[in-house]
CSV table of C-alpha atoms in Angstrom, one decimal:
chain,number,residue,atom,x,y,z
O,1,MET,CA,-113.3,248.4,76.6
O,2,GLY,CA,-109.6,248.6,76.0
O,3,THR,CA,-107.3,248.6,73.1
O,4,GLY,CA,-107.6,244.8,72.8
O,5,SER,CA,-111.3,245.1,71.9
O,6,ASP,CA,-110.4,247.8,69.4
O,7,MET,CA,-107.8,245.5,67.8
O,8,TYR,CA,-110.5,242.8,67.4
O,9,ARG,CA,-113.0,245.2,66.0
O,10,GLN,CA,-110.4,246.3,63.4
O,11,GLN,CA,-109.8,242.6,62.6
O,12,ILE,CA,-113.5,242.1,62.0
O,13,LEU,CA,-113.7,245.2,59.8
O,14,ASP,CA,-110.6,244.0,57.9
O,15,HIS,CA,-112.1,240.5,57.2
O,16,TYR,CA,-115.4,242.2,56.2
O,17,LYS,CA,-113.8,244.6,53.8
O,18,SER,CA,-111.2,242.2,52.5
O,19,PRO,CA,-112.6,238.7,53.0
O,20,ARG,CA,-110.2,235.8,52.8
O,21,ASN,CA,-111.0,232.8,50.6
O,22,TYR,CA,-114.0,234.6,49.0
O,23,GLY,CA,-115.4,232.9,45.9
O,24,GLU,CA,-116.5,229.5,44.8
O,25,LEU,CA,-114.3,226.5,44.6
O,26,GLU,CA,-114.3,224.9,41.2
O,27,ASP,CA,-114.7,221.3,42.3
O,28,PRO,CA,-115.6,221.2,46.0
O,29,ASP,CA,-116.3,217.9,47.8
O,30,PHE,CA,-119.3,219.6,49.3
O,31,SER,CA,-121.0,222.9,49.1
O,32,HIS,CA,-123.8,224.1,51.3
O,33,THR,CA,-125.8,227.3,51.8
O,34,GLY,CA,-127.6,228.9,54.6
O,35,GLU,CA,-129.3,232.1,55.8
O,36,ASN,CA,-130.1,234.0,58.9
O,37,PRO,CA,-133.7,235.2,58.4
O,38,SER,CA,-133.6,237.7,61.2
O,39,CYS,CA,-130.8,239.7,59.5
O,40,GLY,CA,-130.8,238.6,55.9
O,41,ASP,CA,-127.3,237.2,56.0
O,42,THR,CA,-126.6,234.4,53.4
O,43,ILE,CA,-123.5,232.2,53.2
O,44,GLN,CA,-122.4,229.4,50.9
O,45,MET,CA,-119.4,227.4,52.1
O,46,ASP,CA,-117.4,225.2,49.6
O,47,VAL,CA,-115.0,222.6,51.1
O,48,LYS,CA,-112.4,220.5,49.4
O,49,LEU,CA,-111.0,217.6,51.4
O,50,ASP,CA,-107.6,215.9,51.1
O,51,GLU,CA,-107.2,212.7,49.1
O,52,ASP,CA,-108.3,210.6,52.2
O,53,ASN,CA,-111.4,212.7,52.5
O,54,GLU,CA,-110.7,213.3,56.2
O,55,GLU,CA,-108.9,216.6,56.4
O,56,ILE,CA,-110.1,219.9,55.1
O,57,GLU,CA,-107.7,221.1,52.4
O,58,TYR,CA,-109.4,224.2,51.0
O,59,VAL,CA,-112.4,226.4,52.0
O,60,SER,CA,-114.1,229.2,50.3
O,61,PHE,CA,-117.3,231.1,50.8
O,62,THR,CA,-119.6,233.5,49.2
O,63,GLY,CA,-122.4,235.5,50.7
O,64,ASP,CA,-123.9,238.7,51.7
O,65,GLY,CA,-124.8,240.2,55.0
O,66,CYS,CA,-123.6,242.1,58.0
O,67,ALA,CA,-120.0,242.6,59.0
O,68,ILE,CA,-120.2,239.9,61.8
O,69,SER,CA,-121.5,237.1,59.5
O,70,GLN,CA,-119.1,237.9,56.6
O,71,ALA,CA,-116.1,238.4,58.8
O,72,SER,CA,-116.8,235.3,60.8
O,73,ALA,CA,-117.1,233.3,57.6
O,74,SER,CA,-113.8,234.7,56.4
O,75,MET,CA,-112.0,233.9,59.6
O,76,LEU,CA,-113.6,230.5,59.7
O,77,SER,CA,-112.4,229.8,56.1
O,78,GLU,CA,-108.8,230.2,57.3
O,79,ARG,CA,-109.3,228.3,60.6
O,80,LEU,CA,-110.9,225.2,59.0
O,81,VAL,CA,-107.9,224.4,56.7
O,82,GLY,CA,-106.1,221.4,58.3
O,83,MET,CA,-109.0,220.4,60.5
O,84,THR,CA,-110.7,217.0,60.2
O,85,LEU,CA,-114.5,216.7,59.7
O,86,ALA,CA,-114.7,215.5,63.3
O,87,GLU,CA,-112.9,218.6,64.5
O,88,LEU,CA,-115.3,220.7,62.5
O,89,GLU,CA,-118.3,218.9,64.1
O,90,ASN,CA,-116.8,219.8,67.5
O,91,LEU,CA,-116.6,223.5,66.9
O,92,GLU,CA,-119.1,225.3,69.2
O,93,THR,CA,-120.6,228.7,69.4
O,94,ASP,CA,-118.0,229.7,72.0
O,95,ASP,CA,-115.2,228.8,69.6
O,96,ILE,CA,-116.6,231.1,67.0
O,97,THR,CA,-117.2,234.0,69.4
O,98,ASP,CA,-113.7,233.5,70.8
O,99,MET,CA,-112.3,233.6,67.3
O,100,LEU,CA,-114.0,237.0,66.7
O,101,GLY,CA,-112.5,238.3,69.9
O,102,VAL,CA,-115.3,240.7,70.9
O,103,THR,CA,-118.5,240.2,72.9
O,104,ILE,CA,-121.4,239.5,70.6
O,105,SER,CA,-124.9,240.4,71.7
O,106,PRO,CA,-127.4,237.5,71.8
O,107,MET,CA,-129.2,239.0,68.8
O,108,ARG,CA,-125.9,238.8,66.7
O,109,ILE,CA,-125.0,235.2,67.7
O,110,PRO,CA,-126.9,233.7,64.7
O,111,CYS,CA,-124.9,236.1,62.4
O,112,ALA,CA,-121.6,235.0,63.9
O,113,VAL,CA,-122.3,231.2,63.8
O,114,LEU,CA,-123.9,231.1,60.3
O,115,GLY,CA,-120.8,230.1,58.4
O,116,ASN,CA,-119.9,227.4,61.0
O,117,GLN,CA,-123.4,225.9,60.9
O,118,VAL,CA,-123.4,225.9,57.1
O,119,ALA,CA,-120.0,224.1,57.0
O,120,LYS,CA,-121.2,221.6,59.7
O,121,ASP,CA,-124.4,220.8,57.9
O,122,GLY,CA,-122.6,220.5,54.6
O,123,ALA,CA,-120.3,218.0,56.1
O,124,LYS,CA,-123.2,216.0,57.6
O,125,ILE,CA,-124.9,215.9,54.2
O,126,TYR,CA,-121.6,214.8,52.6
O,127,GLN,CA,-121.2,212.1,55.2
O,128,GLY,CA,-124.8,210.9,54.7
O,129,GLU,CA,-125.9,212.0,58.1
O,130,LEU,CA,-128.5,214.5,56.7
O,131,ASP,CA,-130.7,214.1,53.7
O,132,PRO,CA,-130.1,216.9,51.2
O,133,GLU,CA,-133.7,216.6,50.1
O,134,ASP,CA,-135.0,217.3,53.6
O,135,TYR,CA,-132.2,219.7,54.5
O,136,GLY,CA,-131.5,221.9,51.5
O,137,GLU,CA,-130.5,225.0,53.3
O,138,THR,CA,-129.3,225.8,56.8
O,139,ILE,CA,-131.3,228.4,58.8
O,140,THR,CA,-129.9,229.8,61.9
O,141,GLU,CA,-132.2,230.3,64.9
O,142,GLU,CA,-133.7,233.7,65.4
């Protein structure tokens, strides 16, 4: 692995040690939590939409877990601003792993995508596509 991989590893460590947008939003349009039971990672994503309720205006997160899950949530909190809910829904696992910039082992994929899945599920609950009573917390696949 070359210096490019080292740069991305440093970026992951930087986001883990100094997460961006960490904390809770005071009045989010939606907030959702999730966990990765295989690793013990937890994440809550808070999202504030623009006045048309179409575009993501602010994102914050809280949580605890491994460097991959927390760095991924931090990076995602920056990336989601300006996206529509439809664009959020279209984010895939490859988009998240590409954002991280390093090869993630299959065992670490649930860590990397936890924040994304939590944000997606929160948006679906907000839009009435998932029932919060039946879908209270996101669980990533082991």
